[in-house]
């Protein structure tokens, strides 16, 4: 259904014929298979990666607000890409991926070091992450106002988050990296729910809390960096997808790997289809919807405490 949307008018039947019948209309096949299909597949990949990252961090912090959007790891990846694009002058996928990974990992290490005082507190992690995120956001803004208008516009357009102009050349390496990262994250499906019961219980069951937290943070940041390098920052999917999945599946933990990835994929595909209908970027849709969801979540958290 998403591939029916675009300037070239195609119905659902024409889209299906273009995908499954190579001998069909060559123009329709080029539009569907070469232009629209990579965009939809990228939406699936980005949604799955962001949702899994959100599930990891929400399980790690035992808090529905503990997503990379709030903690600041996504802003760190964005800052790294901004440095690569504006300061170093490299705009290829490989350089942006490296910048996103390095920026996200350095931010994660900084937040982890500042939030650790004897033991790692989820409350301190979130508060420190918000502070680091604000600082990196200010630095990013300073860089943008210090360069030419053309460079600032290029970075700002990327910073809004968009799946347009992405093809199989970017999709294949991103899918390979995602597959490898998911394989590394599979053991976390077993260890993180145990860690939610407390460090003492995890230690009694043979799990090292410190090592598990550090590994989970690295994997979560890698997933965010993967999306940021390819499509720019797509906010609030990591925040909302694990909570929606947890309610749909009645799970006791947000770290349900397959289910949470499917939920995130569906959210980004629908958001991108909506963005195309409104002629805006997908990041604008996710920020608008995610902002309302965040306000509802904060109000619900406050009401439960009072």
PDB file of C-alpha atoms in Angstrom:
ATOM      1  CA  UNK A   1       0.000   0.000   0.000  1.00  0.00           C
ATOM      2  CA  UNK A   2       2.863   2.382   0.775  1.00  0.00           C
ATOM      3  CA  UNK A   3       4.344   1.788  -2.675  1.00  0.00           C
ATOM      4  CA  UNK A   4       1.169   3.071  -4.328  1.00  0.00           C
ATOM      5  CA  UNK A   5       1.913   6.587  -3.028  1.00  0.00           C
ATOM      6  CA  UNK A   6       3.884   8.964  -5.244  1.00  0.00           C
ATOM      7  CA  UNK A   7       3.778  11.316  -8.201  1.00  0.00           C
ATOM      8  CA  UNK A   8       3.498   8.373 -10.614  1.00  0.00           C
ATOM      9  CA  UNK A   9      -0.043   7.115 -10.032  1.00  0.00           C
ATOM     10  CA  UNK A  10      -0.163   3.349  -9.460  1.00  0.00           C
ATOM     11  CA  UNK A  11      -2.858   1.179  -7.947  1.00  0.00           C
ATOM     12  CA  UNK A  12      -2.250  -1.776  -5.668  1.00  0.00           C
ATOM     13  CA  UNK A  13      -2.712  -4.239  -8.541  1.00  0.00           C
ATOM     14  CA  UNK A  14      -0.142  -2.430 -10.691  1.00  0.00           C
ATOM     15  CA  UNK A  15       2.324  -2.451  -7.783  1.00  0.00           C
ATOM     16  CA  UNK A  16       1.892  -6.201  -7.255  1.00  0.00           C
ATOM     17  CA  UNK A  17       2.331  -6.904 -10.970  1.00  0.00           C
ATOM     18  CA  UNK A  18       5.471  -4.756 -11.065  1.00  0.00           C
ATOM     19  CA  UNK A  19       6.964  -6.694  -8.137  1.00  0.00           C
ATOM     20  CA  UNK A  20       6.049 -10.237  -9.166  1.00  0.00           C
ATOM     21  CA  UNK A  21       5.904 -10.022 -12.985  1.00  0.00           C
ATOM     22  CA  UNK A  22       9.184  -8.799 -14.532  1.00  0.00           C
ATOM     23  CA  UNK A  23       7.586  -8.778 -17.973  1.00  0.00           C
ATOM     24  CA  UNK A  24       4.941  -6.250 -16.942  1.00  0.00           C
ATOM     25  CA  UNK A  25       5.002  -2.500 -17.621  1.00  0.00           C
ATOM     26  CA  UNK A  26       8.738  -1.538 -17.538  1.00  0.00           C
ATOM     27  CA  UNK A  27       8.008   2.013 -16.408  1.00  0.00           C
ATOM     28  CA  UNK A  28       5.889   0.824 -13.501  1.00  0.00           C
ATOM     29  CA  UNK A  29       8.492  -1.774 -12.583  1.00  0.00           C
ATOM     30  CA  UNK A  30      11.249   0.843 -12.516  1.00  0.00           C
ATOM     31  CA  UNK A  31       9.189   3.145 -10.281  1.00  0.00           C
ATOM     32  CA  UNK A  32       8.143   0.368  -7.896  1.00  0.00           C
ATOM     33  CA  UNK A  33      11.211  -1.879  -7.700  1.00  0.00           C
ATOM     34  CA  UNK A  34      14.038   0.618  -8.142  1.00  0.00           C
ATOM     35  CA  UNK A  35      12.596   3.696  -6.415  1.00  0.00           C
ATOM     36  CA  UNK A  36       9.800   2.822  -3.995  1.00  0.00           C
ATOM     37  CA  UNK A  37      10.751  -0.671  -2.813  1.00  0.00           C
ATOM     38  CA  UNK A  38      14.126   0.393  -1.321  1.00  0.00           C
ATOM     39  CA  UNK A  39      12.351   3.179   0.581  1.00  0.00           C
ATOM     40  CA  UNK A  40       9.851   0.766   2.121  1.00  0.00           C
ATOM     41  CA  UNK A  41      12.571  -1.741   2.974  1.00  0.00           C
ATOM     42  CA  UNK A  42      14.608   1.048   4.568  1.00  0.00           C
ATOM     43  CA  UNK A  43      11.562   2.021   6.616  1.00  0.00           C
ATOM     44  CA  UNK A  44      11.300  -1.580   7.837  1.00  0.00           C
ATOM     45  CA  UNK A  45      15.019  -1.709   8.651  1.00  0.00           C
ATOM     46  CA  UNK A  46      15.096   1.666  10.435  1.00  0.00           C
ATOM     47  CA  UNK A  47      11.966   0.922  12.440  1.00  0.00           C
ATOM     48  CA  UNK A  48      13.254  -2.483  13.521  1.00  0.00           C
ATOM     49  CA  UNK A  49      16.646  -1.081  14.560  1.00  0.00           C
ATOM     50  CA  UNK A  50      15.201   1.859  16.501  1.00  0.00           C
ATOM     51  CA  UNK A  51      12.601  -0.261  18.258  1.00  0.00           C
ATOM     52  CA  UNK A  52      15.158  -2.862  19.321  1.00  0.00           C
ATOM     53  CA  UNK A  53      17.439  -0.096  20.600  1.00  0.00           C
ATOM     54  CA  UNK A  54      14.555   1.404  22.565  1.00  0.00           C
ATOM     55  CA  UNK A  55      13.690  -2.000  24.029  1.00  0.00           C
ATOM     56  CA  UNK A  56      17.288  -2.485  25.133  1.00  0.00           C
ATOM     57  CA  UNK A  57      17.540   0.881  26.887  1.00  0.00           C
ATOM     58  CA  UNK A  58      14.078   0.728  28.460  1.00  0.00           C
ATOM     59  CA  UNK A  59      14.873  -2.705  29.858  1.00  0.00           C
ATOM     60  CA  UNK A  60      18.310  -1.517  30.954  1.00  0.00           C
ATOM     61  CA  UNK A  61      16.933   1.497  32.834  1.00  0.00           C
ATOM     62  CA  UNK A  62      13.662  -0.177  33.898  1.00  0.00           C
ATOM     63  CA  UNK A  63      11.933   3.019  32.814  1.00  0.00           C
ATOM     64  CA  UNK A  64       9.660   3.711  29.809  1.00  0.00           C
ATOM     65  CA  UNK A  65      11.442   7.056  29.379  1.00  0.00           C
ATOM     66  CA  UNK A  66      14.816   5.355  29.047  1.00  0.00           C
ATOM     67  CA  UNK A  67      15.075   5.507  25.263  1.00  0.00           C
ATOM     68  CA  UNK A  68      18.064   6.769  23.229  1.00  0.00           C
ATOM     69  CA  UNK A  69      15.984   9.820  22.242  1.00  0.00           C
ATOM     70  CA  UNK A  70      15.753  10.895  25.883  1.00  0.00           C
ATOM     71  CA  UNK A  71      19.133   9.678  27.145  1.00  0.00           C
ATOM     72  CA  UNK A  72      20.945  11.494  24.335  1.00  0.00           C
ATOM     73  CA  UNK A  73      22.661   8.723  22.400  1.00  0.00           C
ATOM     74  CA  UNK A  74      20.748   9.632  19.251  1.00  0.00           C
ATOM     75  CA  UNK A  75      21.892  13.247  19.612  1.00  0.00           C
ATOM     76  CA  UNK A  76      25.468  12.000  19.998  1.00  0.00           C
ATOM     77  CA  UNK A  77      25.214  10.076  16.735  1.00  0.00           C
ATOM     78  CA  UNK A  78      23.689  13.137  15.068  1.00  0.00           C
ATOM     79  CA  UNK A  79      26.520  15.314  16.370  1.00  0.00           C
ATOM     80  CA  UNK A  80      29.084  12.880  14.964  1.00  0.00           C
ATOM     81  CA  UNK A  81      27.491  12.960  11.516  1.00  0.00           C
ATOM     82  CA  UNK A  82      27.260  16.760  11.618  1.00  0.00           C
ATOM     83  CA  UNK A  83      31.001  16.973  12.312  1.00  0.00           C
ATOM     84  CA  UNK A  84      31.743  14.613   9.419  1.00  0.00           C
ATOM     85  CA  UNK A  85      29.460  16.463   6.986  1.00  0.00           C
ATOM     86  CA  UNK A  86      30.243  20.063   7.930  1.00  0.00           C
ATOM     87  CA  UNK A  87      33.733  20.114   9.471  1.00  0.00           C
ATOM     88  CA  UNK A  88      35.388  17.298   7.499  1.00  0.00           C
ATOM     89  CA  UNK A  89      33.330  17.809   4.336  1.00  0.00           C
ATOM     90  CA  UNK A  90      32.421  14.142   3.732  1.00  0.00           C
ATOM     91  CA  UNK A  91      28.853  13.324   2.716  1.00  0.00           C
ATOM     92  CA  UNK A  92      29.061   9.651   1.712  1.00  0.00           C
ATOM     93  CA  UNK A  93      27.266   6.875   3.568  1.00  0.00           C
ATOM     94  CA  UNK A  94      30.456   5.257   4.847  1.00  0.00           C
ATOM     95  CA  UNK A  95      31.799   8.431   6.422  1.00  0.00           C
ATOM     96  CA  UNK A  96      28.423   9.302   7.937  1.00  0.00           C
ATOM     97  CA  UNK A  97      28.111   5.793   9.366  1.00  0.00           C
ATOM     98  CA  UNK A  98      31.557   6.090  10.967  1.00  0.00           C
ATOM     99  CA  UNK A  99      30.694   9.518  12.373  1.00  0.00           C
ATOM    100  CA  UNK A 100      27.395   8.282  13.786  1.00  0.00           C
ATOM    101  CA  UNK A 101      28.971   5.233  15.420  1.00  0.00           C
ATOM    102  CA  UNK A 102      31.874   7.175  16.935  1.00  0.00           C
ATOM    103  CA  UNK A 103      29.629  10.021  18.104  1.00  0.00           C
ATOM    104  CA  UNK A 104      27.103   7.656  19.638  1.00  0.00           C
ATOM    105  CA  UNK A 105      29.721   5.484  21.353  1.00  0.00           C
ATOM    106  CA  UNK A 106      31.635   8.450  22.794  1.00  0.00           C
ATOM    107  CA  UNK A 107      28.374   9.882  24.105  1.00  0.00           C
ATOM    108  CA  UNK A 108      27.420   6.521  25.618  1.00  0.00           C
ATOM    109  CA  UNK A 109      30.793   6.189  27.347  1.00  0.00           C
ATOM    110  CA  UNK A 110      30.534   9.750  28.683  1.00  0.00           C
ATOM    111  CA  UNK A 111      27.015   9.243  30.021  1.00  0.00           C
ATOM    112  CA  UNK A 112      27.951   5.853  31.457  1.00  0.00           C
ATOM    113  CA  UNK A 113      31.003   7.298  33.242  1.00  0.00           C
ATOM    114  CA  UNK A 114      29.133  10.302  34.644  1.00  0.00           C
ATOM    115  CA  UNK A 115      26.122   8.240  35.748  1.00  0.00           C
ATOM    116  CA  UNK A 116      28.146   5.510  37.449  1.00  0.00           C
ATOM    117  CA  UNK A 117      28.825   6.168  41.118  1.00  0.00           C
ATOM    118  CA  UNK A 118      29.539   2.840  42.702  1.00  0.00           C
ATOM    119  CA  UNK A 119      26.527   1.324  40.953  1.00  0.00           C
ATOM    120  CA  UNK A 120      24.669   2.488  37.861  1.00  0.00           C
ATOM    121  CA  UNK A 121      21.339   4.131  38.698  1.00  0.00           C
ATOM    122  CA  UNK A 122      18.723   4.294  35.940  1.00  0.00           C
ATOM    123  CA  UNK A 123      17.539   7.654  37.303  1.00  0.00           C
ATOM    124  CA  UNK A 124      21.061   9.097  37.127  1.00  0.00           C
ATOM    125  CA  UNK A 125      21.527   7.624  33.659  1.00  0.00           C
ATOM    126  CA  UNK A 126      18.422   9.395  32.337  1.00  0.00           C
ATOM    127  CA  UNK A 127      19.209  12.728  34.038  1.00  0.00           C
ATOM    128  CA  UNK A 128      22.853  12.725  32.926  1.00  0.00           C
ATOM    129  CA  UNK A 129      21.747  11.696  29.429  1.00  0.00           C
ATOM    130  CA  UNK A 130      19.322  14.615  29.205  1.00  0.00           C
ATOM    131  CA  UNK A 131      22.098  17.010  30.240  1.00  0.00           C
ATOM    132  CA  UNK A 132      24.627  15.610  27.767  1.00  0.00           C
ATOM    133  CA  UNK A 133      21.967  15.647  25.039  1.00  0.00           C
ATOM    134  CA  UNK A 134      21.266  19.342  25.684  1.00  0.00           C
ATOM    135  CA  UNK A 135      24.985  20.144  25.503  1.00  0.00           C
ATOM    136  CA  UNK A 136      25.525  18.246  22.250  1.00  0.00           C
ATOM    137  CA  UNK A 137      22.405  19.819  20.761  1.00  0.00           C
ATOM    138  CA  UNK A 138      23.812  23.274  21.552  1.00  0.00           C
ATOM    139  CA  UNK A 139      27.151  22.378  19.971  1.00  0.00           C
ATOM    140  CA  UNK A 140      25.366  21.129  16.842  1.00  0.00           C
ATOM    141  CA  UNK A 141      23.407  24.401  16.605  1.00  0.00           C
ATOM    142  CA  UNK A 142      26.621  26.400  17.055  1.00  0.00           C
ATOM    143  CA  UNK A 143      28.266  24.507  14.199  1.00  0.00           C
ATOM    144  CA  UNK A 144      25.291  25.146  11.913  1.00  0.00           C
ATOM    145  CA  UNK A 145      25.222  28.897  12.550  1.00  0.00           C
ATOM    146  CA  UNK A 146      28.996  29.110  11.989  1.00  0.00           C
ATOM    147  CA  UNK A 147      29.010  27.762   8.424  1.00  0.00           C
ATOM    148  CA  UNK A 148      27.602  28.881   5.089  1.00  0.00           C
ATOM    149  CA  UNK A 149      23.889  28.865   4.406  1.00  0.00           C
ATOM    150  CA  UNK A 150      24.285  26.057   1.859  1.00  0.00           C
ATOM    151  CA  UNK A 151      26.088  23.801   4.344  1.00  0.00           C
ATOM    152  CA  UNK A 152      23.601  24.604   7.094  1.00  0.00           C
ATOM    153  CA  UNK A 153      20.654  23.844   4.808  1.00  0.00           C
ATOM    154  CA  UNK A 154      22.212  20.521   3.773  1.00  0.00           C
ATOM    155  CA  UNK A 155      22.729  19.502   7.394  1.00  0.00           C
ATOM    156  CA  UNK A 156      19.302  20.748   8.455  1.00  0.00           C
ATOM    157  CA  UNK A 157      17.587  18.807   5.672  1.00  0.00           C
ATOM    158  CA  UNK A 158      19.399  15.636   6.712  1.00  0.00           C
ATOM    159  CA  UNK A 159      18.662  16.413  10.374  1.00  0.00           C
ATOM    160  CA  UNK A 160      14.916  16.325   9.769  1.00  0.00           C
ATOM    161  CA  UNK A 161      15.120  12.594   9.006  1.00  0.00           C
ATOM    162  CA  UNK A 162      14.161  11.330   5.567  1.00  0.00           C
ATOM    163  CA  UNK A 163      13.993   8.040   3.668  1.00  0.00           C
ATOM    164  CA  UNK A 164      13.890   9.697   0.250  1.00  0.00           C
ATOM    165  CA  UNK A 165      16.728   9.135  -2.214  1.00  0.00           C
ATOM    166  CA  UNK A 166      17.858   5.941  -0.477  1.00  0.00           C
ATOM    167  CA  UNK A 167      18.507   2.989  -2.752  1.00  0.00           C
ATOM    168  CA  UNK A 168      19.815  -0.539  -2.701  1.00  0.00           C
ATOM    169  CA  UNK A 169      23.409   0.778  -2.603  1.00  0.00           C
ATOM    170  CA  UNK A 170      22.787   2.023   0.946  1.00  0.00           C
ATOM    171  CA  UNK A 171      20.294  -0.682   1.882  1.00  0.00           C
ATOM    172  CA  UNK A 172      22.576  -3.690   1.421  1.00  0.00           C
ATOM    173  CA  UNK A 173      25.402  -2.592   3.777  1.00  0.00           C
ATOM    174  CA  UNK A 174      22.882  -1.285   6.310  1.00  0.00           C
ATOM    175  CA  UNK A 175      21.029  -4.614   6.282  1.00  0.00           C
ATOM    176  CA  UNK A 176      24.276  -6.538   6.760  1.00  0.00           C
ATOM    177  CA  UNK A 177      25.256  -4.378   9.743  1.00  0.00           C
ATOM    178  CA  UNK A 178      21.761  -4.679  11.225  1.00  0.00           C
ATOM    179  CA  UNK A 179      21.813  -8.468  10.844  1.00  0.00           C
ATOM    180  CA  UNK A 180      25.159  -8.734  12.618  1.00  0.00           C
ATOM    181  CA  UNK A 181      24.057  -6.396  15.410  1.00  0.00           C
ATOM    182  CA  UNK A 182      20.807  -8.302  15.949  1.00  0.00           C
ATOM    183  CA  UNK A 183      22.759 -11.548  16.268  1.00  0.00           C
ATOM    184  CA  UNK A 184      24.901  -9.927  18.956  1.00  0.00           C
ATOM    185  CA  UNK A 185      21.733  -8.620  20.661  1.00  0.00           C
ATOM    186  CA  UNK A 186      20.003 -12.021  20.810  1.00  0.00           C
ATOM    187  CA  UNK A 187      21.607 -13.043  24.149  1.00  0.00           C
ATOM    188  CA  UNK A 188      20.326  -9.794  25.662  1.00  0.00           C
ATOM    189  CA  UNK A 189      16.791 -11.132  25.177  1.00  0.00           C
ATOM    190  CA  UNK A 190      17.591 -13.545  28.002  1.00  0.00           C
ATOM    191  CA  UNK A 191      19.901 -11.495  30.230  1.00  0.00           C
ATOM    192  CA  UNK A 192      18.251  -8.061  30.316  1.00  0.00           C
ATOM    193  CA  UNK A 193      14.877  -9.282  31.726  1.00  0.00           C
ATOM    194  CA  UNK A 194      16.839 -11.010  34.500  1.00  0.00           C
ATOM    195  CA  UNK A 195      18.751  -7.784  35.144  1.00  0.00           C
ATOM    196  CA  UNK A 196      15.419  -5.984  35.558  1.00  0.00           C
ATOM    197  CA  UNK A 197      14.907  -8.004  38.768  1.00  0.00           C
ATOM    198  CA  UNK A 198      17.979  -6.389  40.329  1.00  0.00           C
ATOM    199  CA  UNK A 199      21.746  -6.834  40.414  1.00  0.00           C
ATOM    200  CA  UNK A 200      21.672  -9.339  43.277  1.00  0.00           C
ATOM    201  CA  UNK A 201      19.245 -11.646  41.489  1.00  0.00           C
ATOM    202  CA  UNK A 202      21.196 -11.360  38.233  1.00  0.00           C
ATOM    203  CA  UNK A 203      24.492 -12.146  39.974  1.00  0.00           C
ATOM    204  CA  UNK A 204      22.935 -15.153  41.719  1.00  0.00           C
ATOM    205  CA  UNK A 205      21.878 -16.468  38.296  1.00  0.00           C
ATOM    206  CA  UNK A 206      25.389 -16.118  36.880  1.00  0.00           C
ATOM    207  CA  UNK A 207      24.960 -12.817  35.012  1.00  0.00           C
ATOM    208  CA  UNK A 208      27.497  -9.998  35.394  1.00  0.00           C
ATOM    209  CA  UNK A 209      25.444  -6.766  35.762  1.00  0.00           C
ATOM    210  CA  UNK A 210      28.231  -4.370  34.815  1.00  0.00           C
ATOM    211  CA  UNK A 211      29.378  -6.316  31.773  1.00  0.00           C
ATOM    212  CA  UNK A 212      25.795  -6.864  30.601  1.00  0.00           C
ATOM    213  CA  UNK A 213      24.915  -3.172  30.914  1.00  0.00           C
ATOM    214  CA  UNK A 214      28.020  -2.103  29.021  1.00  0.00           C
ATOM    215  CA  UNK A 215      27.413  -4.606  26.212  1.00  0.00           C
ATOM    216  CA  UNK A 216      23.745  -3.582  25.987  1.00  0.00           C
ATOM    217  CA  UNK A 217      24.684   0.094  25.704  1.00  0.00           C
ATOM    218  CA  UNK A 218      27.161  -0.624  22.899  1.00  0.00           C
ATOM    219  CA  UNK A 219      24.605  -2.668  20.938  1.00  0.00           C
ATOM    220  CA  UNK A 220      21.864  -0.072  21.472  1.00  0.00           C
ATOM    221  CA  UNK A 221      24.084   2.768  20.290  1.00  0.00           C
ATOM    222  CA  UNK A 222      25.151   0.775  17.219  1.00  0.00           C
ATOM    223  CA  UNK A 223      21.500   0.349  16.236  1.00  0.00           C
ATOM    224  CA  UNK A 224      20.774   4.071  16.611  1.00  0.00           C
ATOM    225  CA  UNK A 225      23.942   4.999  14.702  1.00  0.00           C
ATOM    226  CA  UNK A 226      22.957   2.688  11.838  1.00  0.00           C
ATOM    227  CA  UNK A 227      19.678   4.553  11.319  1.00  0.00           C
ATOM    228  CA  UNK A 228      21.163   8.025  11.878  1.00  0.00           C
ATOM    229  CA  UNK A 229      23.849   7.469   9.257  1.00  0.00           C
ATOM    230  CA  UNK A 230      21.365   6.286   6.643  1.00  0.00           C
ATOM    231  CA  UNK A 231      18.265   8.411   7.164  1.00  0.00           C
ATOM    232  CA  UNK A 232      19.119  11.035   9.752  1.00  0.00           C
ATOM    233  CA  UNK A 233      17.553  11.199  13.207  1.00  0.00           C
ATOM    234  CA  UNK A 234      14.084   9.597  13.268  1.00  0.00           C
ATOM    235  CA  UNK A 235      12.860  10.473  16.732  1.00  0.00           C
ATOM    236  CA  UNK A 236      10.500   8.803  19.203  1.00  0.00           C
ATOM    237  CA  UNK A 237      10.199   5.418  17.482  1.00  0.00           C
ATOM    238  CA  UNK A 238      12.635   4.004  20.040  1.00  0.00           C
ATOM    239  CA  UNK A 239      10.497   5.542  22.784  1.00  0.00           C
ATOM    240  CA  UNK A 240       7.052   4.452  21.606  1.00  0.00           C
ATOM    241  CA  UNK A 241       7.564   1.081  19.874  1.00  0.00           C
ATOM    242  CA  UNK A 242       8.635  -0.970  22.936  1.00  0.00           C
ATOM    243  CA  UNK A 243       5.715   0.340  25.005  1.00  0.00           C
ATOM    244  CA  UNK A 244       3.184  -0.312  22.235  1.00  0.00           C
ATOM    245  CA  UNK A 245       4.621  -3.806  21.704  1.00  0.00           C
ATOM    246  CA  UNK A 246       4.544  -4.536  25.435  1.00  0.00           C
ATOM    247  CA  UNK A 247       0.843  -3.690  25.584  1.00  0.00           C
ATOM    248  CA  UNK A 248      -0.028  -5.607  22.414  1.00  0.00           C
ATOM    249  CA  UNK A 249       1.763  -8.768  23.515  1.00  0.00           C
ATOM    250  CA  UNK A 250       1.070  -8.362  27.276  1.00  0.00           C
ATOM    251  CA  UNK A 251       4.775  -8.899  27.869  1.00  0.00           C
ATOM    252  CA  UNK A 252       6.389  -8.162  31.224  1.00  0.00           C
ATOM    253  CA  UNK A 253       9.476  -6.654  29.556  1.00  0.00           C
ATOM    254  CA  UNK A 254      10.077  -4.242  26.644  1.00  0.00           C
ATOM    255  CA  UNK A 255      12.951  -6.487  25.500  1.00  0.00           C
ATOM    256  CA  UNK A 256      10.908  -8.822  23.252  1.00  0.00           C
ATOM    257  CA  UNK A 257      13.262  -8.905  20.276  1.00  0.00           C
ATOM    258  CA  UNK A 258      11.114 -10.125  17.359  1.00  0.00           C
ATOM    259  CA  UNK A 259       7.858  -8.477  18.447  1.00  0.00           C
ATOM    260  CA  UNK A 260       9.399  -5.101  19.206  1.00  0.00           C
ATOM    261  CA  UNK A 261      11.242  -5.052  15.862  1.00  0.00           C
ATOM    262  CA  UNK A 262       8.013  -5.788  13.976  1.00  0.00           C
ATOM    263  CA  UNK A 263       6.223  -3.032  15.904  1.00  0.00           C
ATOM    264  CA  UNK A 264       8.933  -0.504  15.089  1.00  0.00           C
ATOM    265  CA  UNK A 265       8.968  -1.511  11.423  1.00  0.00           C
ATOM    266  CA  UNK A 266       5.197  -1.031  11.170  1.00  0.00           C
ATOM    267  CA  UNK A 267       5.386   2.391  12.862  1.00  0.00           C
ATOM    268  CA  UNK A 268       8.043   3.732  10.495  1.00  0.00           C
ATOM    269  CA  UNK A 269       6.350   2.342   7.362  1.00  0.00           C
ATOM    270  CA  UNK A 270       3.044   3.982   8.349  1.00  0.00           C
ATOM    271  CA  UNK A 271       4.815   7.219   9.344  1.00  0.00           C
ATOM    272  CA  UNK A 272       6.680   7.353   6.039  1.00  0.00           C
ATOM    273  CA  UNK A 273       3.492   6.735   4.053  1.00  0.00           C
ATOM    274  CA  UNK A 274       1.828   9.550   6.003  1.00  0.00           C
ATOM    275  CA  UNK A 275       4.829  11.796   5.357  1.00  0.00           C
ATOM    276  CA  UNK A 276       4.556  11.175   1.613  1.00  0.00           C
ATOM    277  CA  UNK A 277       0.851  12.041   1.634  1.00  0.00           C
ATOM    278  CA  UNK A 278       1.592  15.277   3.527  1.00  0.00           C
ATOM    279  CA  UNK A 279       4.747  16.029   1.454  1.00  0.00           C
ATOM    280  CA  UNK A 280       6.947  16.252   4.540  1.00  0.00           C
ATOM    281  CA  UNK A 281       9.862  14.217   5.863  1.00  0.00           C
ATOM    282  CA  UNK A 282       9.271  11.141   7.988  1.00  0.00           C
ATOM    283  CA  UNK A 283      11.109  12.693  10.929  1.00  0.00           C
ATOM    284  CA  UNK A 284       8.514  15.468  11.055  1.00  0.00           C
ATOM    285  CA  UNK A 285       5.698  12.909  11.407  1.00  0.00           C
ATOM    286  CA  UNK A 286       7.452  10.858  14.092  1.00  0.00           C
ATOM    287  CA  UNK A 287       8.345  13.973  16.099  1.00  0.00           C
ATOM    288  CA  UNK A 288       4.759  15.246  15.945  1.00  0.00           C
ATOM    289  CA  UNK A 289       3.171  11.958  16.960  1.00  0.00           C
ATOM    290  CA  UNK A 290       5.985  11.074  19.363  1.00  0.00           C
ATOM    291  CA  UNK A 291       5.741  14.416  21.136  1.00  0.00           C
ATOM    292  CA  UNK A 292       2.073  13.791  21.898  1.00  0.00           C
ATOM    293  CA  UNK A 293       2.905  10.267  23.057  1.00  0.00           C
ATOM    294  CA  UNK A 294       5.688  11.559  25.321  1.00  0.00           C
ATOM    295  CA  UNK A 295       3.319  14.117  26.884  1.00  0.00           C
ATOM    296  CA  UNK A 296       0.746  11.366  27.531  1.00  0.00           C
ATOM    297  CA  UNK A 297       3.403   9.061  28.983  1.00  0.00           C
ATOM    298  CA  UNK A 298       4.712  11.755  31.337  1.00  0.00           C
ATOM    299  CA  UNK A 299       1.183  12.599  32.478  1.00  0.00           C
ATOM    300  CA  UNK A 300       0.448   8.923  33.075  1.00  0.00           C
ATOM    301  CA  UNK A 301       3.681   8.440  35.040  1.00  0.00           C
ATOM    302  CA  UNK A 302       2.875  11.465  37.204  1.00  0.00           C
ATOM    303  CA  UNK A 303      -0.697  10.328  37.809  1.00  0.00           C
ATOM    304  CA  UNK A 304       0.479   6.862  38.880  1.00  0.00           C
ATOM    305  CA  UNK A 305       2.915   8.366  41.383  1.00  0.00           C
ATOM    306  CA  UNK A 306       0.319  10.670  42.895  1.00  0.00           C
TER     307      UNK A 306
END
